[in-house]
Coordinates of C-alpha atoms in Angstrom, one line a residue:
Chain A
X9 CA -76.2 -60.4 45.4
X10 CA -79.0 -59.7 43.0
X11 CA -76.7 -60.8 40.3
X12 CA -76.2 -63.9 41.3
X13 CA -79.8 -64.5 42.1
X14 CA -80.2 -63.5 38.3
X15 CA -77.5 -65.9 37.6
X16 CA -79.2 -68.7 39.3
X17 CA -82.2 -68.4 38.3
X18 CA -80.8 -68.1 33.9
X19 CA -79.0 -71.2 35.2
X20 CA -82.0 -73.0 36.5
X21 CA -83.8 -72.3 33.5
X22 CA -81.5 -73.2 31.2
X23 CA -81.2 -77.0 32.8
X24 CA -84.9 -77.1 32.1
X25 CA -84.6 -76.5 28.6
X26 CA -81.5 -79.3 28.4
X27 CA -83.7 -81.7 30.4
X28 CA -86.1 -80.8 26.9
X29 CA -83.2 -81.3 24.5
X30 CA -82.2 -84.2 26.3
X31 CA -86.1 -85.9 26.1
X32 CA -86.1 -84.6 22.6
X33 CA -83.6 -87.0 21.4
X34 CA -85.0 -89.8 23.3
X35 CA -88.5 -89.2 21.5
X36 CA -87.2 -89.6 18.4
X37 CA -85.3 -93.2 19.6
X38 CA -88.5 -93.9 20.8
X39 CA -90.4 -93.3 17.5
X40 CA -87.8 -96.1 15.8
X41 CA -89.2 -99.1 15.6
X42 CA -86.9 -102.3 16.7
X43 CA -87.4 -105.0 14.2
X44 CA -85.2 -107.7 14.9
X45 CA -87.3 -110.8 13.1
X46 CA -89.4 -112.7 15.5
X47 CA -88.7 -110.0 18.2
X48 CA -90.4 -106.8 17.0
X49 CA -90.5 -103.9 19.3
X50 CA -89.8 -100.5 20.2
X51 CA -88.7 -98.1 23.0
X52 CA -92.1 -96.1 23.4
X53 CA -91.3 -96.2 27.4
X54 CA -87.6 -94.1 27.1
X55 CA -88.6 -90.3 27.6
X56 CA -89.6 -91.9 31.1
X57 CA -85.8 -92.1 31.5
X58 CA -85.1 -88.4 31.1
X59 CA -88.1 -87.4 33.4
X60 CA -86.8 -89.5 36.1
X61 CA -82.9 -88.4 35.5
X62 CA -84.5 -84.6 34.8
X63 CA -81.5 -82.0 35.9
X64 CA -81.3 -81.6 40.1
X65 CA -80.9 -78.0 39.8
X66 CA -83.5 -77.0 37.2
X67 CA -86.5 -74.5 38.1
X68 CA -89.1 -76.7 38.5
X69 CA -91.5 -74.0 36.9
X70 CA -89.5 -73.9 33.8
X71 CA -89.3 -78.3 34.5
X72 CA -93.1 -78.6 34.4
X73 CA -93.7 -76.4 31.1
X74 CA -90.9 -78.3 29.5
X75 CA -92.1 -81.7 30.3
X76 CA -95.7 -80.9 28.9
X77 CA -93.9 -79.7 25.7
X78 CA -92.0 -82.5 25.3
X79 CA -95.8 -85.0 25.9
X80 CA -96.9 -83.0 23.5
X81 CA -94.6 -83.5 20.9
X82 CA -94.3 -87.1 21.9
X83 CA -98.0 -87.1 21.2
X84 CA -98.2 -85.7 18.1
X85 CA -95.3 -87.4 16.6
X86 CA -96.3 -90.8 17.6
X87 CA -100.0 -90.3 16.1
X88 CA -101.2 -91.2 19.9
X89 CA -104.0 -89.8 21.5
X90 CA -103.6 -86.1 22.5
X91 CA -102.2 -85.5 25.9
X92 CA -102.0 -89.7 26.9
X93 CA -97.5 -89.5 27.0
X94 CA -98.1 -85.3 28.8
X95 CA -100.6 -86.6 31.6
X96 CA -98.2 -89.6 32.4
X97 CA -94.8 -87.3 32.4
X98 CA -96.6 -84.6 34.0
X99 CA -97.9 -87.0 36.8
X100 CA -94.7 -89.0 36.9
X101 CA -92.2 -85.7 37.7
X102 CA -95.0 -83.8 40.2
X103 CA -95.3 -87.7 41.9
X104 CA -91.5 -87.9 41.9
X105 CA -90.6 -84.3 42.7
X106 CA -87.9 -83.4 40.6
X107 CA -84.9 -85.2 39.2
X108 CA -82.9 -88.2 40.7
X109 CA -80.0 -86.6 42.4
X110 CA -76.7 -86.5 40.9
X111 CA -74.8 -88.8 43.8
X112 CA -77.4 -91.7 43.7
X113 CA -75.7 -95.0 42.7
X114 CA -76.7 -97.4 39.7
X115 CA -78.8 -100.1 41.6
X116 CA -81.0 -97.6 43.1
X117 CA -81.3 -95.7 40.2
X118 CA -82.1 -98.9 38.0
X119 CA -85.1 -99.7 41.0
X120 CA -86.5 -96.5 41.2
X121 CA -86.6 -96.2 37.4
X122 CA -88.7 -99.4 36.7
X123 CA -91.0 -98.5 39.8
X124 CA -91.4 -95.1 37.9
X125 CA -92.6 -97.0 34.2
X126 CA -94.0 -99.3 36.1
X127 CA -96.4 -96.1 37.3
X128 CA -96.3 -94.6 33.7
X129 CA -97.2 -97.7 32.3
X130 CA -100.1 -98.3 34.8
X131 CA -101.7 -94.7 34.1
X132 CA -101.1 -95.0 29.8
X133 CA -102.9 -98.5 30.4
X134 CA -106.0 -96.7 32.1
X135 CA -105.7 -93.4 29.6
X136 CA -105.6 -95.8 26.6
X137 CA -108.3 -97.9 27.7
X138 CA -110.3 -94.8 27.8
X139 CA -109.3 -93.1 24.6
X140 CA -109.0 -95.8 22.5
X141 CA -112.0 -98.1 24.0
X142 CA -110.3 -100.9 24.6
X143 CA -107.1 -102.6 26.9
X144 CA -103.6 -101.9 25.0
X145 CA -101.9 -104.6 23.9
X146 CA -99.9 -106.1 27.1
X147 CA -97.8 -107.8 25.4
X148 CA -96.3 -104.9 23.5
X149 CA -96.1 -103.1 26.6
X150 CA -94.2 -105.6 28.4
X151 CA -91.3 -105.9 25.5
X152 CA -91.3 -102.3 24.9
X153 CA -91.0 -101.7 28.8
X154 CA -88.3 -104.7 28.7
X155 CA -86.4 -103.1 25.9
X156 CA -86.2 -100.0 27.4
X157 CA -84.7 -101.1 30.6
X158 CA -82.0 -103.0 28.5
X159 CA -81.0 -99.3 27.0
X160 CA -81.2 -97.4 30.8
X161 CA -77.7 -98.0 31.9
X162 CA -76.7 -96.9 28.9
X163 CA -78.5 -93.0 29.2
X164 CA -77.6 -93.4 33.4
X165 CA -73.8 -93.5 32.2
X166 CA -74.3 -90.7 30.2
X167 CA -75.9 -88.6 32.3
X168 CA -73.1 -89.4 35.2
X169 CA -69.9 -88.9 32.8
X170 CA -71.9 -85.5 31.3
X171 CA -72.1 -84.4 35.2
X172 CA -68.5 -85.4 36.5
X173 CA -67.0 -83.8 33.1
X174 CA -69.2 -80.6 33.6
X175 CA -68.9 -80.7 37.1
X176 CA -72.8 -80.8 37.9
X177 CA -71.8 -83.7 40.4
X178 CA -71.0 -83.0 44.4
X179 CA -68.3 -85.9 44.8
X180 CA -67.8 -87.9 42.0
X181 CA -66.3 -90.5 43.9
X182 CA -69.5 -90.6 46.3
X183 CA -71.5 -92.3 43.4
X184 CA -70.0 -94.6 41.1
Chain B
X14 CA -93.2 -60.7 53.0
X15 CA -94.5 -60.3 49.4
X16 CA -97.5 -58.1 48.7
X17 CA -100.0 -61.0 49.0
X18 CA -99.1 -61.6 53.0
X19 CA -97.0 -65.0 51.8
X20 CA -93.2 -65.3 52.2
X21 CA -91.6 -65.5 49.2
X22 CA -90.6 -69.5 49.6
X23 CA -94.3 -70.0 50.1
X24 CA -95.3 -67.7 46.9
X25 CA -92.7 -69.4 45.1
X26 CA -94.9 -73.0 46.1
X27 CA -98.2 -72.0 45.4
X28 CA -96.8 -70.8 41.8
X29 CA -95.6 -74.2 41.0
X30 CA -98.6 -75.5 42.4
X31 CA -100.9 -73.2 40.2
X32 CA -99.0 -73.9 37.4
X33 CA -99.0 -77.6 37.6
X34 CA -102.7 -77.8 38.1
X35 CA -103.2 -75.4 34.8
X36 CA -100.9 -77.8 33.1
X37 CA -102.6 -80.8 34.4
X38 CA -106.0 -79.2 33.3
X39 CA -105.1 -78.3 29.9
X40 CA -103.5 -81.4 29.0
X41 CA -107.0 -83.2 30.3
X42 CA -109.1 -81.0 28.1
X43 CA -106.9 -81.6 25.0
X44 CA -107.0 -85.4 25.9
X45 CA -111.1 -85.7 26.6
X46 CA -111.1 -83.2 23.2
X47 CA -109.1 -85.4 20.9
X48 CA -111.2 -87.9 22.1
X49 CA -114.0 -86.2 20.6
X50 CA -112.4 -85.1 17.5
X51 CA -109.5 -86.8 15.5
X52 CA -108.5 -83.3 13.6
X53 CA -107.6 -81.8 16.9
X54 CA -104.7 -79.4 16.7
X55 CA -104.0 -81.2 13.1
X56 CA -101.9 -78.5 12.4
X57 CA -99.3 -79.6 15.2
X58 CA -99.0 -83.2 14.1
X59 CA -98.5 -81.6 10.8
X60 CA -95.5 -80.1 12.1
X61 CA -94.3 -82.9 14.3
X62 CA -94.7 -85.6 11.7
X63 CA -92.5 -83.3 9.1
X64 CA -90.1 -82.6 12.0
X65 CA -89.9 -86.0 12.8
X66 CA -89.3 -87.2 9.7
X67 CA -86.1 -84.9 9.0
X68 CA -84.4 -86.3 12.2
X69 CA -85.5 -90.0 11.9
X70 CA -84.3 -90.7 8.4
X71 CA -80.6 -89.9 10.6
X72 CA -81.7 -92.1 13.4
X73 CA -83.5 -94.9 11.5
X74 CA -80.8 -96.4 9.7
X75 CA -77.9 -97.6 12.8
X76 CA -81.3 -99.1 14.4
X77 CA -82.5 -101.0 11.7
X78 CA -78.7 -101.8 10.9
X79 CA -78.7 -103.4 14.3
X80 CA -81.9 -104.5 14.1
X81 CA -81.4 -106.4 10.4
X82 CA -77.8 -108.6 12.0
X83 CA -81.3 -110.4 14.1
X84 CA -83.2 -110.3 11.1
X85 CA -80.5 -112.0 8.6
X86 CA -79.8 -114.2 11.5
X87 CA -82.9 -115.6 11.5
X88 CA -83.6 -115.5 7.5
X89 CA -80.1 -117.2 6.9
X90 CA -81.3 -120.0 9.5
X91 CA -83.8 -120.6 7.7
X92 CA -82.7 -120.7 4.2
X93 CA -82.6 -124.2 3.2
X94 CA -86.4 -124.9 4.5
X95 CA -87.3 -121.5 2.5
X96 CA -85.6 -123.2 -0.8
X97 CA -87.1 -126.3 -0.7
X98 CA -91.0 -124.7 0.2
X99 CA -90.1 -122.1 -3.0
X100 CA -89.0 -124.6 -5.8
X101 CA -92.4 -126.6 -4.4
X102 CA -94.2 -124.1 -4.6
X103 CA -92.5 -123.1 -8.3
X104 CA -93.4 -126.3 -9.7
X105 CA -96.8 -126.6 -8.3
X106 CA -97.4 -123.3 -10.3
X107 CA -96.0 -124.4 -13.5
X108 CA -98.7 -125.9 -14.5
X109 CA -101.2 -123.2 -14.3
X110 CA -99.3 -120.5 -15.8
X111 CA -100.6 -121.5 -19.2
X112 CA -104.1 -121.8 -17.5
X113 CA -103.8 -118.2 -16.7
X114 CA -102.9 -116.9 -20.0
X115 CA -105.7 -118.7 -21.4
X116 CA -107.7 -117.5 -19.1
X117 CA -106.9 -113.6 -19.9
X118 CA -106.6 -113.4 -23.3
X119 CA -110.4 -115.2 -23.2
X120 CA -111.8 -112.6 -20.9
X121 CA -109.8 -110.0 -22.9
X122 CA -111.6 -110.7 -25.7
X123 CA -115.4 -111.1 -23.9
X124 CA -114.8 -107.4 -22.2
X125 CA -113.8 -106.6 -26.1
X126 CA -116.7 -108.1 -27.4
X127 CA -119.1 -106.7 -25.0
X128 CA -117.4 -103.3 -24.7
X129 CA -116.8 -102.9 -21.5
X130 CA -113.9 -100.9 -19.9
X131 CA -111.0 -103.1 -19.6
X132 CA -108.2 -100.8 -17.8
X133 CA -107.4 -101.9 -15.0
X134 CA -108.7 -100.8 -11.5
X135 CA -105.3 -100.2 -9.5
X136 CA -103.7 -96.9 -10.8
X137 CA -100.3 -97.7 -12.7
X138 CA -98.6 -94.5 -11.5
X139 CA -96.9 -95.3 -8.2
X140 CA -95.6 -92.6 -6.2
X141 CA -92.3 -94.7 -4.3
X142 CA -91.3 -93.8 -1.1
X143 CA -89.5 -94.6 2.3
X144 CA -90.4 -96.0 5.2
X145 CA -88.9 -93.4 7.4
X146 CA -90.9 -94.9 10.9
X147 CA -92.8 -97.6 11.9
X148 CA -94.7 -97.2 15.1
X149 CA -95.9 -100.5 16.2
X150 CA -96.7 -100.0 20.2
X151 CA -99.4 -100.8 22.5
X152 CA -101.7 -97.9 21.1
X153 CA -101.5 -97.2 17.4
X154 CA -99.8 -98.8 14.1
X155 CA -98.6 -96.1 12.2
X156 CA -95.9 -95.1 9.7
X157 CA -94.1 -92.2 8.4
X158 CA -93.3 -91.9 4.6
X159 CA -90.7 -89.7 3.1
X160 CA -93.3 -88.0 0.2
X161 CA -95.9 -85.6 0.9
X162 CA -98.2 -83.6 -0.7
X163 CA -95.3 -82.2 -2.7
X164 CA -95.2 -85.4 -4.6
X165 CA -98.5 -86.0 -4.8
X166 CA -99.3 -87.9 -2.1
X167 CA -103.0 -87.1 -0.4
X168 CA -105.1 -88.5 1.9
X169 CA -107.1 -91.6 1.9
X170 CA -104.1 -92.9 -0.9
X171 CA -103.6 -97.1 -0.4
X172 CA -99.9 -97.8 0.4
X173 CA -98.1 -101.2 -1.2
X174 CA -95.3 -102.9 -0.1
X175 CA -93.4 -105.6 -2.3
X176 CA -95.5 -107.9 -0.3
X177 CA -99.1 -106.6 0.0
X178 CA -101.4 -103.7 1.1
X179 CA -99.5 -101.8 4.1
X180 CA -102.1 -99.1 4.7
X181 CA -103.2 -96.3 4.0
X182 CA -102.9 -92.6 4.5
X183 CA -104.4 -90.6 7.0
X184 CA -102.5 -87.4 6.9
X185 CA -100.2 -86.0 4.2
X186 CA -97.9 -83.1 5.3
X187 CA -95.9 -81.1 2.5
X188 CA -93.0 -83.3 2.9
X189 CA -94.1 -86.5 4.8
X190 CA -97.2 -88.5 5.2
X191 CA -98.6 -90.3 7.9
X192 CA -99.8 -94.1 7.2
X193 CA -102.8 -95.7 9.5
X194 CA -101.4 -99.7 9.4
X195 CA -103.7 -102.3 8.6
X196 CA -103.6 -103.8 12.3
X197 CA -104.2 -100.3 14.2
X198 CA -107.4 -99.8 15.7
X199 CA -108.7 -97.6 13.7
X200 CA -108.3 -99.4 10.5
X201 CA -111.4 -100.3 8.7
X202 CA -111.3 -101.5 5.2
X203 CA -113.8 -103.4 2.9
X204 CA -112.4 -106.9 1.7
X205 CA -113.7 -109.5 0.1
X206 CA -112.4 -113.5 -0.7
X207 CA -110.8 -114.0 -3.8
X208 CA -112.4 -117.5 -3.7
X209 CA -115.5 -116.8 -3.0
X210 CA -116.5 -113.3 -3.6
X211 CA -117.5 -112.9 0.1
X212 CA -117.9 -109.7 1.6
X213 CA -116.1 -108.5 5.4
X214 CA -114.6 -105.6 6.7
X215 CA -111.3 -106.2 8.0
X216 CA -110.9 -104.7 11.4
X217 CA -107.5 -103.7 13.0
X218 CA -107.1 -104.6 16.6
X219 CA -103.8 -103.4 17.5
X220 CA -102.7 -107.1 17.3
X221 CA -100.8 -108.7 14.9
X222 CA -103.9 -110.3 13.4
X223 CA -106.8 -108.1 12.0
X224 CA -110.3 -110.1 12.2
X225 CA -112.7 -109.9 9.4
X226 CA -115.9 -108.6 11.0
X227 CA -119.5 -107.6 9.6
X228 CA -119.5 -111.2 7.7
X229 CA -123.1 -111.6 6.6
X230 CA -124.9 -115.3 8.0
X231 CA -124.8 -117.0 4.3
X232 CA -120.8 -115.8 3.6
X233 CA -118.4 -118.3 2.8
X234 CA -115.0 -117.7 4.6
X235 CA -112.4 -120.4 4.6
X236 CA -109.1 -121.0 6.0
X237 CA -106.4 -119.9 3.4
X238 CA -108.5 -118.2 1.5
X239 CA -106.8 -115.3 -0.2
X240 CA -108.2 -111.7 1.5
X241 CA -107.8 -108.5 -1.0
X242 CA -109.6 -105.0 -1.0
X243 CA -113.4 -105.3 -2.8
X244 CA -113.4 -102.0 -3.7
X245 CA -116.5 -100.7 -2.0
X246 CA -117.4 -97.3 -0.8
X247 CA -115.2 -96.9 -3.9
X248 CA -112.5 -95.6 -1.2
X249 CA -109.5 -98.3 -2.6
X250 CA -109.1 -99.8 -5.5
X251 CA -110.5 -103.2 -6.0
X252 CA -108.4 -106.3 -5.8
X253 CA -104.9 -104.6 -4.0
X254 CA -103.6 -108.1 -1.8
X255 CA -104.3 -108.0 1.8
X256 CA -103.5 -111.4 3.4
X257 CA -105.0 -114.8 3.6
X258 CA -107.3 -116.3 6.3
X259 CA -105.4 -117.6 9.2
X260 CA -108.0 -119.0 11.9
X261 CA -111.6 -119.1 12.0
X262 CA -113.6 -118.5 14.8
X263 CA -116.7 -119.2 15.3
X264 CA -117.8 -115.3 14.3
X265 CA -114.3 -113.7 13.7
X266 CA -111.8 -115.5 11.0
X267 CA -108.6 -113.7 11.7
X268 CA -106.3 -112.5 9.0
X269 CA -103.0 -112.9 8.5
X270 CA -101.0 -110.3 6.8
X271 CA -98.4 -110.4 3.5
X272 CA -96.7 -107.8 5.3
X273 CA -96.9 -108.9 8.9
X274 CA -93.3 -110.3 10.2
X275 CA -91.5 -108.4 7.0
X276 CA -89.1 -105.6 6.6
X277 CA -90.8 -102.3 4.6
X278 CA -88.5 -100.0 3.9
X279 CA -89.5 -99.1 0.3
X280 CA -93.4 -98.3 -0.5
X281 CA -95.3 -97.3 -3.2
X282 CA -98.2 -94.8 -2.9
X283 CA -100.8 -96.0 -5.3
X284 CA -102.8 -92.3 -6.4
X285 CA -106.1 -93.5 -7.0
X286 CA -108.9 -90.8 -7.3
X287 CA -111.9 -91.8 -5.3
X288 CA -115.4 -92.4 -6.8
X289 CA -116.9 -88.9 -6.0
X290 CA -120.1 -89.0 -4.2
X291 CA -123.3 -88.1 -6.9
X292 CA -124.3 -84.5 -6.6
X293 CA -127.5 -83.5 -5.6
X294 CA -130.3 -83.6 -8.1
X295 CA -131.2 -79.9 -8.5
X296 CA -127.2 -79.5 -10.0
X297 CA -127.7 -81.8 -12.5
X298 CA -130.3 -82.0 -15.3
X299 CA -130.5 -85.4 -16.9
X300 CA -131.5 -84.1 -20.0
X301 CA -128.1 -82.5 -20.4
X302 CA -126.1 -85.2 -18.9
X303 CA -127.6 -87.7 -21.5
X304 CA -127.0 -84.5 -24.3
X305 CA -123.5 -83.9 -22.8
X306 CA -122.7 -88.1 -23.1
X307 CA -123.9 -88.2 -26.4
X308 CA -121.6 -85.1 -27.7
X309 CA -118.7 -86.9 -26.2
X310 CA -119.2 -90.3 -28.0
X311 CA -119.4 -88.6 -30.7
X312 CA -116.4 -86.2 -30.7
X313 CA -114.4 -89.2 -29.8
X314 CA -112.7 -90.9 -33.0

């Protein structure tokens, strides 16, 4: 019994860190400027995609610490003020409660993922306009926030063939 | 029951609870204390710029590969109008080519007559590098550059494009550099008009038009007047090509940039030693330095 408490809690731990891998990898997409002629953008809103699909099952402890690491590096890579991208992830998963479960479908996932930049972009408007002394450009916001929407069904397949081939998913067939 | 009087699903709670406050807390104090003080925790963007630099030169080029099919796209459409404007703009220039070599071997020969230093002001060693990044978003205008301090690279350094001044640094790492854009918000650099001689500080303002700012009343500031670095503060080196002035406000002319809509990929790091403050009075005896001056013009053949 103890054992597989042990178990289960390595376990949880360990989807923590791969919810930090995973947003990892999507900061550095996110650093890569999009320069496509006239249209010239970015995805600066896509680690919001791995804190809303963060891993069901991880310890939300572990969740927390690994979200404020991975602001923190998004911070320091992107030159940003200090702590603007930790406050909005950190607010964004303790608002949301954990991760988007495994068996929701697309549609629902696609809604409740603009709602959630909608709320990150809302509170990195307000933290900008006080660290930097002035509104953020809107317009860059709304193409990188357009951008990154374009890419979402892309990392929500992902995450959904990762879960049905690693069996992280209840029914497969439940969600597709 | 766990030695506090909680259950253990309620102990469990208040520990998340605890720790996302702390979390929540120290992020705030490390946001209200960058705020303060721009070298905060330099060390860790240090590290995140040289870490970031080894994985985006991977990740960089399939984006701009998809990026450049737009780019081409647009450029090829636009070909024949780009021709036509060029050979225009070939022949009006003809004609003052031999203007212009006039021109400098006459004040060649007035800075030889009246001995003054002719070298040039922009440094001829150019330290080339890559555009690793380019982080245009709502916040800052930065870049990342593939050379470092281990080629020479240090702070405060201008940054070239083929087409003009791109920036300059703010922060270079062993192996990477960090390069505050023209247009951030930051950005304040002394420019003048090549027409005119007019003085301005060119402001960034996280759009894609800087606006010349600090214009004194009697300045003369046209449209299309060419905008390049004057040199003061002695922080850049005079005359480095900035932009031309785009539309003119009633206070604010805005500026556009050489390198605004263009692809930089390649740079050039120009490493140009600032003019050193003067020292304070009681280190330096002017007796000697007049002395010391006059020993070295005369040791010199």
């Amino acid at each position: 019994m103890t054992r597989d408490v042990t178990v289960y809690r390595l376990r949880s731990v360990t989807l923590a860190f791969q919810g930090l891998a995973g947003g990892l990898l999507l900061v550095f997409i996110a650093l890569i400027n999009l320069d496509m002629g006239a249209f010239k953008t970015g995805f600066i809103f896509l680690p919001v995609a791995i804190v809303y699909l963060w891993p069901v099952r991880a310890s939300y402890t572990w969740s927390l610490i690994c979200i404020f690491l991975l602001g923190i590096f998004y911070d320091f890579a992107s030159n940003g003020p200090l702590g603007l991208w930790t406050l909005c992830y950190l607010a964004l998963f303790i608002v949301l409660g954990g991760g988007a479960r495994t068996t929701i479908r697309f549609p629902a996932a696609f809604l409740w993922f603009l709602l959630s930049m909608s709320f990150v972009c809302c509170l990195a408007m307000l933290l900008g306009r006080f660290a930097l002394g002035q509104w953020p450009n809107g317009l860059e916001i709304a193409k990188s926030m357009l951008t990154t929407a374009v890419v979402f069904p892309l990392i929500f397949w992902i995450r959904r063939t990762s879960l049905i081939i690693f069996g992280g998913i209840e029914d497969p067939k439940v969600a597709i | 029951m766990s030695d506090k009087g909680f259950s253990r699903p309620q102990a469990r709670r208040n520990t998340r609870r605890n720790v996302a406050i702390f979390l929540v807390l120290i992020t705030s104090v490390m946001f209200l204390a960058d705020r303060q003080q721009t070298s905060f925790l330099a060390s860790g963007r240090y590290s995140a710029d040289n870490v970031a630099m080894q994985f985006l030169g991977f990740l960089a080029s399939p984006i701009r590969g998809v990026g450049s099919i737009g780019r081409q796209y647009f450029e090829r459409s636009r070909a024949h109008q780009d021709n036509k404007r060029l050979k225009d703009e070939v022949a009006r220039l003809r004609k003052y080519e031999n203007q212009v070599l006039d021109l400098e071997m006459r004040v060649n020969r007035f800075e030889e007559i009246l001995g003054m230093d002719n070298s040039a002001d922009i440094p001829i060693e150019r330290i080339v590098a890559r555009a690793v990044s380019e982080t245009n978003g709502p916040f800052v205008h930065t870049a990342l550059i593939n050379a470092g301090i281990n080629k020479g690279v240090r702070s405060g350094h201008a940054v070239m494009s083929v087409d003009g001044l791109y920036g300059h640094v703010v922060r270079a790492g062993r192996t990477s550099s960090r390069i505050l854009l023209l247009n951030d918000l930051s950005s304040r650099i002394s420019v003048m008009s090549q027409r005119s001689q007019s003085r301005a500080i060119l402001v960034g303002n996280n759009s894609t038009r800087p606006k010349l700012d600090y214009i004194s009343a009697d300045a003369d500031w046209r449209i299309g007047d060419r905008v390049v670095t004057s040199g003061d503060g002695g922080v850049l080196p005079r005359g480095l090509p900035i932009g031309h002035v785009d539309i003119v406000d009633e206070k604010n002319p805005n500026v556009k940039l050489f390198t605004q809509g263009k692809p930089v990929d390649w740079v050039w790091v120009l490493p140009y030693k600032p003019t050193p403050p003067p020292q304070g009075e009681g280190e330096l005896d002017p007796e000697t330095l007049v002395e010391n001056e006059a020993e070295n013009e005369v040791a010199q053949p």
